[in-house]
mmCIF file of C-alpha atoms in Angstrom:
data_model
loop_
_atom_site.group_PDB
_atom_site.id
_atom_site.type_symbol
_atom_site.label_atom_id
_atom_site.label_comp_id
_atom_site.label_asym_id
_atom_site.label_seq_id
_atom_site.Cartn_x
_atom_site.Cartn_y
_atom_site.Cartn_z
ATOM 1 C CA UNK A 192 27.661 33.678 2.374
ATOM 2 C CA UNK A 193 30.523 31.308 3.291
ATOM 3 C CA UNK A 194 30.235 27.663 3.524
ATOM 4 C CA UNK A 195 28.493 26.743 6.422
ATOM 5 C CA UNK A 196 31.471 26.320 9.618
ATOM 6 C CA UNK A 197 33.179 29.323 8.233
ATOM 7 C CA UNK A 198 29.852 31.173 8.963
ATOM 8 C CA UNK A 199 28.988 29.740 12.442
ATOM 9 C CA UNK A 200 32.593 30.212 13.377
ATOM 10 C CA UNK A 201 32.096 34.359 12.695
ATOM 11 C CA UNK A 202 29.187 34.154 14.275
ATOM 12 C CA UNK A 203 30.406 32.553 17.767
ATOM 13 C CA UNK A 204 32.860 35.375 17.481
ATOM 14 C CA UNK A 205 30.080 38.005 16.757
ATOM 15 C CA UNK A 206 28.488 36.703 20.063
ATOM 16 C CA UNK A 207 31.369 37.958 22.658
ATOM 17 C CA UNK A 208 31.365 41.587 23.761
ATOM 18 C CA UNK A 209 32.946 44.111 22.024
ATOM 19 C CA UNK A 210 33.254 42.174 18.857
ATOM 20 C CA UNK A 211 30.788 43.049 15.727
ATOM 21 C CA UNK A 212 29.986 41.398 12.214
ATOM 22 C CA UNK A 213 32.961 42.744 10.616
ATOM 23 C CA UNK A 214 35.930 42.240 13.308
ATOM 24 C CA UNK A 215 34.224 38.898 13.891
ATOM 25 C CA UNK A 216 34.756 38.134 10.557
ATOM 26 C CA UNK A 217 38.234 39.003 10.526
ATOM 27 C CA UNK A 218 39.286 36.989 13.558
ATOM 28 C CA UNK A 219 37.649 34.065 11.809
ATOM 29 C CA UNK A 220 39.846 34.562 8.915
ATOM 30 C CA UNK A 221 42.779 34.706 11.011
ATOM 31 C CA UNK A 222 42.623 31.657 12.882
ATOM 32 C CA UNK A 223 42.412 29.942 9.274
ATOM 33 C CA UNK A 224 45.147 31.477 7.648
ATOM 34 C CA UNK A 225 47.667 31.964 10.359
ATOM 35 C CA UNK A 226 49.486 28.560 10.130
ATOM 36 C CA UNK A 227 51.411 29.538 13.808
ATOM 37 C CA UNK A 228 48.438 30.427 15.502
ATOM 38 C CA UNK A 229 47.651 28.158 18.608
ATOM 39 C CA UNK A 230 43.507 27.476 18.063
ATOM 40 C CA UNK A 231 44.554 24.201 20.190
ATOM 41 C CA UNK A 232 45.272 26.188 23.366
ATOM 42 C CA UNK A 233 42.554 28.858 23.217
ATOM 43 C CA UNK A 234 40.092 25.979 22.619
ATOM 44 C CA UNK A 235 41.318 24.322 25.312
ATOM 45 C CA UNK A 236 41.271 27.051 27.330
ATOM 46 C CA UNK A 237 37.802 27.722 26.663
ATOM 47 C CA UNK A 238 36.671 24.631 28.249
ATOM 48 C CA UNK A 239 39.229 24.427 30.784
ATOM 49 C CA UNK A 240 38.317 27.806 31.790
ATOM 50 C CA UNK A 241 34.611 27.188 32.770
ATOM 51 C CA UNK A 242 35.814 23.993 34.966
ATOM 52 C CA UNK A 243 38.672 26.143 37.138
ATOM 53 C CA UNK A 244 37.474 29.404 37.176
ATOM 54 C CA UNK A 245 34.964 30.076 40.557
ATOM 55 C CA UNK A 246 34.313 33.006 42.453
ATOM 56 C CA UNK A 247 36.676 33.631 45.536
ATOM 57 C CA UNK A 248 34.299 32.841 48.920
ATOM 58 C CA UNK A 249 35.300 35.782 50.822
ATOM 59 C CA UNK A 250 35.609 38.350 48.553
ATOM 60 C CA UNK A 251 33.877 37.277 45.010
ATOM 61 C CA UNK A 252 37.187 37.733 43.043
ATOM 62 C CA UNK A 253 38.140 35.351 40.566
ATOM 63 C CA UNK A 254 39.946 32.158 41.873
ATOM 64 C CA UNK A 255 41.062 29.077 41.071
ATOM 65 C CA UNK A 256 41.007 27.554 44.549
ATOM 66 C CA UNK A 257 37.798 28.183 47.093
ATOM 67 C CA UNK A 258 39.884 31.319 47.902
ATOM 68 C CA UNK A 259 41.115 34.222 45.110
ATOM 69 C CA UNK A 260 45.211 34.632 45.589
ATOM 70 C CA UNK A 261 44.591 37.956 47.364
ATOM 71 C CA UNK A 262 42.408 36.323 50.164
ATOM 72 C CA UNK A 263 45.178 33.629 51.031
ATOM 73 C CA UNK A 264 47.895 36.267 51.565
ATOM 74 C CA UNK A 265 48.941 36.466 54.728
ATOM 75 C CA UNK A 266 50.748 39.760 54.056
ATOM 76 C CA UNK A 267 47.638 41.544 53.057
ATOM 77 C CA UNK A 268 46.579 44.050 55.509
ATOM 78 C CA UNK A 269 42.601 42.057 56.810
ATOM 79 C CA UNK A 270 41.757 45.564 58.537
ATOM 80 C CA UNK A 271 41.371 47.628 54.953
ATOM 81 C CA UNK A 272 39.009 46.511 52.773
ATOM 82 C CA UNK A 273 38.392 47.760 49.357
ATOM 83 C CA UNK A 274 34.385 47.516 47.657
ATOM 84 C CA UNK A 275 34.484 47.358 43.862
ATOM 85 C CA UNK A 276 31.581 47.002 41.582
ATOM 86 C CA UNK A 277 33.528 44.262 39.517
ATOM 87 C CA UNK A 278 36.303 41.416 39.319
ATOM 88 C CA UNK A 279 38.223 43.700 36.643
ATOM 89 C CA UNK A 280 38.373 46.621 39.011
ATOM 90 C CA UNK A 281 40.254 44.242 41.334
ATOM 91 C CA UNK A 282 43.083 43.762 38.784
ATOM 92 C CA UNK A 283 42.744 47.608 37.930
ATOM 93 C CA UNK A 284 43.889 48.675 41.518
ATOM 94 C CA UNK A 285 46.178 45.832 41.644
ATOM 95 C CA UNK A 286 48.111 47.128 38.620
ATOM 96 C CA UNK A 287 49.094 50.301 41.003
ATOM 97 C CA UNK A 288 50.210 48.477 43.203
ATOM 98 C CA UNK A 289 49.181 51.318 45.742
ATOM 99 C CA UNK A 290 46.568 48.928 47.785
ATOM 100 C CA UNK A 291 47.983 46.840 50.007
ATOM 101 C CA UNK A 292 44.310 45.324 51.706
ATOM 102 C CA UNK A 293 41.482 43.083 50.961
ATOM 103 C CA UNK A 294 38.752 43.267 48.439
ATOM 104 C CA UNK A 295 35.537 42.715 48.117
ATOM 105 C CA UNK A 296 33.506 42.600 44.982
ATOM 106 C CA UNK A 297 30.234 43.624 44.544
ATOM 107 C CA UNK A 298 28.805 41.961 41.916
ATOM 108 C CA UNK A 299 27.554 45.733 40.253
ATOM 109 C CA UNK A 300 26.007 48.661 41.218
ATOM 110 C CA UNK A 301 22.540 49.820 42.164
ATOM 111 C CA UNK A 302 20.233 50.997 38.611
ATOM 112 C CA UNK A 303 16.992 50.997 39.367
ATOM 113 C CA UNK A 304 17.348 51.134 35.625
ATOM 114 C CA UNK A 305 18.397 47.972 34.962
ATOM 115 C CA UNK A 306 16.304 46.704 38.008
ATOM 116 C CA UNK A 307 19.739 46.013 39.977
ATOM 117 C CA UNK A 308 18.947 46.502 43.945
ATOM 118 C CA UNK A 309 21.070 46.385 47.361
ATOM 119 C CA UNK A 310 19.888 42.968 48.136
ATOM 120 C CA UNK A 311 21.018 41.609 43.645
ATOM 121 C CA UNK A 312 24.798 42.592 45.275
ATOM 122 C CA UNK A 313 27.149 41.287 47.705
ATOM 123 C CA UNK A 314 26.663 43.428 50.336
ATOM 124 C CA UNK A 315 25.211 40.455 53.058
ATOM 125 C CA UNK A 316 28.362 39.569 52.652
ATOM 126 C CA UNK A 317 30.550 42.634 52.912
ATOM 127 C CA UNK A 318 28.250 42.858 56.459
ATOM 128 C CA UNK A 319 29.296 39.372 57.730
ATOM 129 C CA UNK A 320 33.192 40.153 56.915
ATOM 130 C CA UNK A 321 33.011 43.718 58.710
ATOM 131 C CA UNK A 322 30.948 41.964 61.995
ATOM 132 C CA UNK A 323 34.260 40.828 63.599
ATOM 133 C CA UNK A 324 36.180 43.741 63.973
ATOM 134 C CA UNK A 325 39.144 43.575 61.775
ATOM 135 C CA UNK A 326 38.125 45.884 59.413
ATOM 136 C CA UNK A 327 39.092 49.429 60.447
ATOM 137 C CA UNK A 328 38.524 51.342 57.109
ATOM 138 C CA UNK A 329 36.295 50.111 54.352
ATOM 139 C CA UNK A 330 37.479 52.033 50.935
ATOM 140 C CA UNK A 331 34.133 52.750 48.519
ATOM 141 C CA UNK A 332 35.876 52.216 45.234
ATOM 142 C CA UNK A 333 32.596 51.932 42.976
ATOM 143 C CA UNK A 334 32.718 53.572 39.630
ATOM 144 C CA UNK A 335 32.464 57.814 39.495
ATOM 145 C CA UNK A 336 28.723 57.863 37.559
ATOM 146 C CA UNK A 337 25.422 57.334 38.722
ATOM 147 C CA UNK A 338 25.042 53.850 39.602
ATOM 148 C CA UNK A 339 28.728 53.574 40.933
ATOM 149 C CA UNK A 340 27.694 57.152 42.884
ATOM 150 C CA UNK A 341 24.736 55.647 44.142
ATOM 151 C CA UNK A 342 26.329 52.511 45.304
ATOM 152 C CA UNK A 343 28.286 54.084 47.262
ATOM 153 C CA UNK A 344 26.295 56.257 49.712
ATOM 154 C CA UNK A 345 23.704 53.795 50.381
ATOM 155 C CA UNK A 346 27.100 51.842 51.418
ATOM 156 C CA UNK A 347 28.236 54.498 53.367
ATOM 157 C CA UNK A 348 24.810 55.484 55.230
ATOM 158 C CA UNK A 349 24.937 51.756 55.750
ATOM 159 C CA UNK A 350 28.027 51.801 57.484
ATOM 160 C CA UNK A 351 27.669 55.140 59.781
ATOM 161 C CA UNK A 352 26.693 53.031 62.521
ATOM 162 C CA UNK A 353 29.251 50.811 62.616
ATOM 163 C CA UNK A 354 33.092 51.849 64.021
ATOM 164 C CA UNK A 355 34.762 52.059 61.009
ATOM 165 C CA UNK A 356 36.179 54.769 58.991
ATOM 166 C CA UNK A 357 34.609 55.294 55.716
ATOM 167 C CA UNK A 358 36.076 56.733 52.484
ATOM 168 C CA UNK A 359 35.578 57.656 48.228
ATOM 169 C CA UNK A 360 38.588 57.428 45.800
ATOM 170 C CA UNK A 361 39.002 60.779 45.345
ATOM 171 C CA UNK A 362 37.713 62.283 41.420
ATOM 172 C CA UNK A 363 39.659 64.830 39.629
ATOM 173 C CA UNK A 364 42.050 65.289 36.692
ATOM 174 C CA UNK A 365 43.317 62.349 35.211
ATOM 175 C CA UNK A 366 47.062 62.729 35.429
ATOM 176 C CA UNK A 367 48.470 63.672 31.897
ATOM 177 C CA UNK A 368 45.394 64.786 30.969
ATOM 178 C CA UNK A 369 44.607 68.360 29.974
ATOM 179 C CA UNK A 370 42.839 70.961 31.767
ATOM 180 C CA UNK A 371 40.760 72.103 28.298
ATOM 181 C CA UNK A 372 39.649 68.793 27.615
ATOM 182 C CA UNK A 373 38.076 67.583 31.157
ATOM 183 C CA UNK A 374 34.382 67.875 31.301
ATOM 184 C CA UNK A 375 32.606 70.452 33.913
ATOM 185 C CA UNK A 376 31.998 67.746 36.204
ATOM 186 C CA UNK A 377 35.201 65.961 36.840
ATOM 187 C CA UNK A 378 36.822 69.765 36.847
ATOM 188 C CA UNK A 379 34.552 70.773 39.378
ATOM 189 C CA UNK A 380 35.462 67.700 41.102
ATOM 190 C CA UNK A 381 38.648 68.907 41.132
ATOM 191 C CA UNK A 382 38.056 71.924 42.207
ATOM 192 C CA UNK A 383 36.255 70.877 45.207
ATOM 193 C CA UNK A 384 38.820 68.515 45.922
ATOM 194 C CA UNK A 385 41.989 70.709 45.802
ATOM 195 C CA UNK A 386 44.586 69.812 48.655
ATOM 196 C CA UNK A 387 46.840 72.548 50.235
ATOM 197 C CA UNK A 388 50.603 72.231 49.393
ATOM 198 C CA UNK B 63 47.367 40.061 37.835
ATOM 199 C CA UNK B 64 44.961 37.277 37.505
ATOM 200 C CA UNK B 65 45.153 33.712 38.645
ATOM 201 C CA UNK B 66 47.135 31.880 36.207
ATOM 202 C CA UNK B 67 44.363 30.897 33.881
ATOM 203 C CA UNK B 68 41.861 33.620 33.702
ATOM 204 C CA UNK B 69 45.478 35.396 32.214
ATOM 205 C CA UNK B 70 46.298 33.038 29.783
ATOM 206 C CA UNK B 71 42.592 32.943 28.016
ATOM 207 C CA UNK B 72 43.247 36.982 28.205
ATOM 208 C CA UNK B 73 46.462 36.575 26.700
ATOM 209 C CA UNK B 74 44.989 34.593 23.968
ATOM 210 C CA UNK B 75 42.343 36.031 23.612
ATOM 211 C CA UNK B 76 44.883 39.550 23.081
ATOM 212 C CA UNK B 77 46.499 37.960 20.049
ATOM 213 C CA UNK B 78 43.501 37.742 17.921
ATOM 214 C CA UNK B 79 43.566 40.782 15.274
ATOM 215 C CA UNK B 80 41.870 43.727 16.574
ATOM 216 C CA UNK B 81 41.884 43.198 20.067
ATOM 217 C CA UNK B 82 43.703 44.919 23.084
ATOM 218 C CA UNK B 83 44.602 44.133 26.327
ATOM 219 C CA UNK B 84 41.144 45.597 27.787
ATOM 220 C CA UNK B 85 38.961 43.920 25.375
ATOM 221 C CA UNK B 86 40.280 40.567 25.550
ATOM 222 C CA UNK B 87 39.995 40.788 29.790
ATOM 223 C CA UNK B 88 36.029 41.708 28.769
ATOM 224 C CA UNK B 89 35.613 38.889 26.284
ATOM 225 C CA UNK B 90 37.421 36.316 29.059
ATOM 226 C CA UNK B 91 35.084 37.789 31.503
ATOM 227 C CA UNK B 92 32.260 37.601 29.133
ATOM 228 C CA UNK B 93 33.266 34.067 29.024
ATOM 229 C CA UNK B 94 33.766 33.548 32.618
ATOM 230 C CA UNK B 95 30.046 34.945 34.123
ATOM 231 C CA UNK B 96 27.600 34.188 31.565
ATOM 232 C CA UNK B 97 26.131 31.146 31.762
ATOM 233 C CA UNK B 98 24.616 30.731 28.898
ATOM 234 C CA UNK B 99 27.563 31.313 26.209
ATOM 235 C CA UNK B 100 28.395 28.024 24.295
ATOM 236 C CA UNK B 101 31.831 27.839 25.690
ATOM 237 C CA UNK B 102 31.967 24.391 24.451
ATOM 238 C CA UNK B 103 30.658 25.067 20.749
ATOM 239 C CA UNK B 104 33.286 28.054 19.754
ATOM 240 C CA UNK B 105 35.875 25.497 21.596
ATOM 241 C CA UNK B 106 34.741 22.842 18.938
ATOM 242 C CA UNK B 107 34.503 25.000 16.229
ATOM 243 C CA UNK B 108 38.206 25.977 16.420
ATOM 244 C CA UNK B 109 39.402 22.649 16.513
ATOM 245 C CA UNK B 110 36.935 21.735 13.541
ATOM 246 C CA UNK B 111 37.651 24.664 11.519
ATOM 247 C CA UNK B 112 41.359 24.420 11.055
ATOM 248 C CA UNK B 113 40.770 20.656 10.014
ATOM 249 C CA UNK B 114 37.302 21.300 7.816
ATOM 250 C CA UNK B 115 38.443 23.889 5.941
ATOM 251 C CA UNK B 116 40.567 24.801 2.840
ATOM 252 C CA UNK B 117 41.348 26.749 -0.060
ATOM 253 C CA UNK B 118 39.677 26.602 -3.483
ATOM 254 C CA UNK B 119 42.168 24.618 -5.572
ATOM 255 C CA UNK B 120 40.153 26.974 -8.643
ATOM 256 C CA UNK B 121 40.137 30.225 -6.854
ATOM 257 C CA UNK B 122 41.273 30.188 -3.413
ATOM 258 C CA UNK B 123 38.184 31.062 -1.822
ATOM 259 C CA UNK B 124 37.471 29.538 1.415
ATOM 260 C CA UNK B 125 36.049 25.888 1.032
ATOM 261 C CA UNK B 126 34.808 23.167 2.385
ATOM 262 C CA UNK B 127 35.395 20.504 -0.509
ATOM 263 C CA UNK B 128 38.227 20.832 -2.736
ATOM 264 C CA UNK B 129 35.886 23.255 -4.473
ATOM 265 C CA UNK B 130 34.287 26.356 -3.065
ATOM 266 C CA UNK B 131 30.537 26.264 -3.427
ATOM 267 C CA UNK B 132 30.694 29.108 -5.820
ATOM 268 C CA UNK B 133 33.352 26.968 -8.282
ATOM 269 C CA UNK B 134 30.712 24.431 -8.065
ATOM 270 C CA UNK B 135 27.744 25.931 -8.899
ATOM 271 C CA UNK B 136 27.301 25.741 -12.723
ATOM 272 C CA UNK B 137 24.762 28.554 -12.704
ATOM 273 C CA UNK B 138 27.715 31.152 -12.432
ATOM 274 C CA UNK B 139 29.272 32.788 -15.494
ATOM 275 C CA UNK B 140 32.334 30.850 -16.043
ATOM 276 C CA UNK B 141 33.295 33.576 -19.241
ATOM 277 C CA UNK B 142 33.613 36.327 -16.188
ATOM 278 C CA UNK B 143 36.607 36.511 -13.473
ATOM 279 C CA UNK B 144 36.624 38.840 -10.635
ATOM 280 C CA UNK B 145 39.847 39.324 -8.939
ATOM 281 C CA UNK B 146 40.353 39.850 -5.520
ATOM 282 C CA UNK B 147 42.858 40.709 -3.069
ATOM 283 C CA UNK B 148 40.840 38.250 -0.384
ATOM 284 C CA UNK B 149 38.633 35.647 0.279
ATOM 285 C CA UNK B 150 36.908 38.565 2.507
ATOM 286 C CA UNK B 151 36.213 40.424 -0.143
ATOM 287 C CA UNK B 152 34.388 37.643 -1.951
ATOM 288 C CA UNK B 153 32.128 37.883 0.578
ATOM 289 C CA UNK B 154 31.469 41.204 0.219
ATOM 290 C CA UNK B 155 30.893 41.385 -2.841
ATOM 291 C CA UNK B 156 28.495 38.463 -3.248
ATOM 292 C CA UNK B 157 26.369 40.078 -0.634
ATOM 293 C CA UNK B 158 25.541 42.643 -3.541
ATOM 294 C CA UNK B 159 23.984 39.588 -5.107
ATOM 295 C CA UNK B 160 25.197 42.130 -8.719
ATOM 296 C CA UNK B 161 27.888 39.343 -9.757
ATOM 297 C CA UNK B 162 27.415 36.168 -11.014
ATOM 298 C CA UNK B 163 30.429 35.546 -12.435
ATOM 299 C CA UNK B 164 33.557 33.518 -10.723
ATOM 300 C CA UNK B 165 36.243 34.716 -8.715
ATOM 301 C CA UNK B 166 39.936 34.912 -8.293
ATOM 302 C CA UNK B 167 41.628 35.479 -4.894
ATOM 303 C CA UNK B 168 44.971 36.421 -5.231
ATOM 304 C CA UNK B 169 46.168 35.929 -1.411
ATOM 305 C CA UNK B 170 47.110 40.074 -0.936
ATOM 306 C CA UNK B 171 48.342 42.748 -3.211
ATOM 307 C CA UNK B 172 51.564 44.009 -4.263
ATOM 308 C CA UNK B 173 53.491 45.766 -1.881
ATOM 309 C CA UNK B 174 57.235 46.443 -2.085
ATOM 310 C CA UNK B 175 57.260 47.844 1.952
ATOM 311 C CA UNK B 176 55.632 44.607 2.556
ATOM 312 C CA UNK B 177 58.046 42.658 0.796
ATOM 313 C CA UNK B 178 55.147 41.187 -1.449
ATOM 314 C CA UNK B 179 55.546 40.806 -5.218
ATOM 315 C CA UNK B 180 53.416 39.109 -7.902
ATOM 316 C CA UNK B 181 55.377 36.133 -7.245
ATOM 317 C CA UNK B 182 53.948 35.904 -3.742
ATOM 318 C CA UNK B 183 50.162 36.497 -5.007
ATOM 319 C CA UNK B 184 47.927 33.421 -6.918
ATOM 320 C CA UNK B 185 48.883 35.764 -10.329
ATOM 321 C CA UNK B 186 50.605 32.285 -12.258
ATOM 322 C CA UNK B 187 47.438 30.423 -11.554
ATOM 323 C CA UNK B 188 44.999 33.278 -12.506
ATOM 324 C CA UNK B 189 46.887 32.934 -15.924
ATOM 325 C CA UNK B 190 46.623 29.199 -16.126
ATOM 326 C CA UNK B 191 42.477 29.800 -15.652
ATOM 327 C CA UNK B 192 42.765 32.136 -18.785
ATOM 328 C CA UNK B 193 45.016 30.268 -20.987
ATOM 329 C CA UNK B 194 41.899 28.235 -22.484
ATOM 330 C CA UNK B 195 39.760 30.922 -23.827
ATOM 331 C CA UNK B 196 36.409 30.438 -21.439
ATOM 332 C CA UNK B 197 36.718 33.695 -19.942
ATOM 333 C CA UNK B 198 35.797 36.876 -21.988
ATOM 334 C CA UNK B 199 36.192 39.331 -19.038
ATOM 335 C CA UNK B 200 38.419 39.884 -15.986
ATOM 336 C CA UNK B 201 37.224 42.434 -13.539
ATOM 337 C CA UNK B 202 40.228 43.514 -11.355
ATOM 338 C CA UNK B 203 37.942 44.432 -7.834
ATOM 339 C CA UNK B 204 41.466 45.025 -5.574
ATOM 340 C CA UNK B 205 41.603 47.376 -3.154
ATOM 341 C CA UNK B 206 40.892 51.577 -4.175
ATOM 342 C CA UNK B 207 44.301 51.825 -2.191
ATOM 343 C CA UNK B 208 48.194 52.289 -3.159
ATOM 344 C CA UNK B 209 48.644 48.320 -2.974
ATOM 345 C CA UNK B 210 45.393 47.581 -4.352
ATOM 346 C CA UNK B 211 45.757 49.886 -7.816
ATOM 347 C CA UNK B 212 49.699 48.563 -8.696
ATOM 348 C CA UNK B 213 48.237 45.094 -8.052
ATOM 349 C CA UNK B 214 45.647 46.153 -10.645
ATOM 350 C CA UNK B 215 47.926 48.164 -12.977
ATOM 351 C CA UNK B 216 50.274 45.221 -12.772
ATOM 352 C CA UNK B 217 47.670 42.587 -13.850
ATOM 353 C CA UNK B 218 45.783 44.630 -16.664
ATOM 354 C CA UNK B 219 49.554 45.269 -18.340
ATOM 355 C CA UNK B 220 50.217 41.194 -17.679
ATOM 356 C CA UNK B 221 46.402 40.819 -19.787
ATOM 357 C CA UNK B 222 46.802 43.388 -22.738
ATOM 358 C CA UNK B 223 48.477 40.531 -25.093
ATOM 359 C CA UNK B 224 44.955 38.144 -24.352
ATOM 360 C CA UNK B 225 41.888 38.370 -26.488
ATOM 361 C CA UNK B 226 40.370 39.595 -22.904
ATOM 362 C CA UNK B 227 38.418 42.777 -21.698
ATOM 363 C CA UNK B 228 39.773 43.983 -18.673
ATOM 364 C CA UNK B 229 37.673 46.157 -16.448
ATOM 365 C CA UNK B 230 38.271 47.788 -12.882
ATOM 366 C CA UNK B 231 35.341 48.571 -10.760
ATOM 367 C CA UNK B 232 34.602 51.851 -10.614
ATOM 368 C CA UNK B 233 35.727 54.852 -7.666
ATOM 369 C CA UNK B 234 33.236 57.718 -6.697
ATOM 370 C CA UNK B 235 31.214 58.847 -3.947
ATOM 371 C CA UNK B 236 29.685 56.210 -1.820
ATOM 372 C CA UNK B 237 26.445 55.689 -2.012
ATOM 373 C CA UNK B 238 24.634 57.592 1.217
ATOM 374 C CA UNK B 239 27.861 59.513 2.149
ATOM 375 C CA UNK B 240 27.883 63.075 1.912
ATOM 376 C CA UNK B 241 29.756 65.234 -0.952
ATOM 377 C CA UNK B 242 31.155 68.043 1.690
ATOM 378 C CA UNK B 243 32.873 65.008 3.980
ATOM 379 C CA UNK B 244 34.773 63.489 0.880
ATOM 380 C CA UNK B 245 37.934 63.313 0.619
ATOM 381 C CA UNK B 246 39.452 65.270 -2.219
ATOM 382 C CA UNK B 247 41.161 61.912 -4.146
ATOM 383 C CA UNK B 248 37.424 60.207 -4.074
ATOM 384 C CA UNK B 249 36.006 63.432 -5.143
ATOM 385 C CA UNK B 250 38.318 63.720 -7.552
ATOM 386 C CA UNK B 251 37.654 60.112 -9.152
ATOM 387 C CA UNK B 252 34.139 60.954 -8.886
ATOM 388 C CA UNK B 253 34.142 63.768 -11.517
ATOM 389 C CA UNK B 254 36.748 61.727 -13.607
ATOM 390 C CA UNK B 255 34.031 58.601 -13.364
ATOM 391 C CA UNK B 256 30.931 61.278 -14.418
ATOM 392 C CA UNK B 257 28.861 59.360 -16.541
ATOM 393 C CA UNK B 258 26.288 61.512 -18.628
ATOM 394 C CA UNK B 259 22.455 61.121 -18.114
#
């Protein structure tokens, strides 16, 4: 349809996540017609990206060093540590600003599903951190559906016979949300999760 | 949030059209974890594009030569113009494969909110392409929106004094939709439009 780099160009875009035919084919059109647009620095970035970027050592969070940022503070508290299925949840929880501890990143869930097992994660290495000591509490902060569900108490039966205190972000009512709109689930959640005041 | 970086490929990535915060962090992790993506082709491509490719000096259509390949194909009807708002649009349309005729982008529509009049549109050279007599029929294909219809109301009053049929496409139901979710104006243009059998 268009002449031939115009094409490929949509359909590099069409490739990323998120993006189909038709918003591919707008961002395409906008890097050519927006005369202030910086294609030099997201191109740059692109490669750039792939060379800095690793995985932290400890804790599997993004990092530019052999160490994520979070790792190599010394005011984090080492004896909390808090499992996520993903890098983005890390920045999620960060954004609160309520966690003061460690991660450590998973790498995914368990889906027998998608064929994704204890041993496909990062849990050898959520073991070897916990061996020492430190850790006092380990915070299961996997996703609240099936596979995140899952995750979690095969982490937490793993942990039982270790000395450390487990726990489960709590599920309820998203705050500013509506009563009539939550689904049976997360309002039974709620329910069974109700705190004396 | 993120090391350096991994934020400023999400903050580019942000400022394409059409995507937010959350889906640019998923495209830059996209970017970050698969190993496969061509990181260093869509890098290239940006680079290339910018310099590669230009307007239609005929029609404005995207091109890689001073002429767009549809300019340059003397198999089109040169006696038939179809104006559009964009070079998108050419696209769409020629994936009907119904028109062989040429095109006309005019760079937007008329919009007084927008602060865009026919001076700011490709209108002066659209008359230039008619002055010599070639073309028998314009086909004003802008938008079926507010913008779109005074860009077309503007141009078939501008061609009433030429020896030139002027035709807009038509409005109706679309083809595969479903009478009872129409909107009243499109259900309205489609009894207008009737056309007896």
């Amino acid at each position: 349809m268009y002449d031939g780099i115009v094409q490929e160009l949509i359909d590099e875009f069409g490739r990323l996540p998120g993006i189909g035919p038709k918003s591919a084919q707008r961002i395409a059109f906008h890097i050519l017609q927006t005369p202030t647009f910086d294609v030099a620095r997201l191109s740059e970035l692109l490669v750039e990206i792939r060379v800095r970027v690793r995985f932290c050592e400890i804790c599997g969070n993004v990092a530019e060093q052999e160490r994520c940022a979070i790792c190599r503070d010394p005011r984090r508290n080492a004896a909390l540590i808090c499992v996520v299925e993903d890098a983005k949840d890390v920045a999620a929880i960060e954004r609160t600003r309520e966690f003061r501890g460690l991660y450590h990143v998973l790498g995914g869930a368990i889906s027998p599903i998608a064929g994704i097992g204890p041993d496909d994660l990062r849990i050898a290495q959520l073991m070897t951190r916990l061996a020492d000591g430190t850790v006092q509490e380990v915070i299961l902060a996997t996703n609240p559906n099936l596979e995140g569900e899952a995750t979690a108490s095969y982490l937490s039966r793993l942990l039982t016979t270790m000395q450390i205190t487990v726990s489960r972000l709590a599920s309820g009512l998203p705050v500013g949300g509506d009563l009539e709109y939550a689904d049976e689930v997360t309002l039974g959640r709620a329910f069974e999760g109700r705190r004396v005041l």
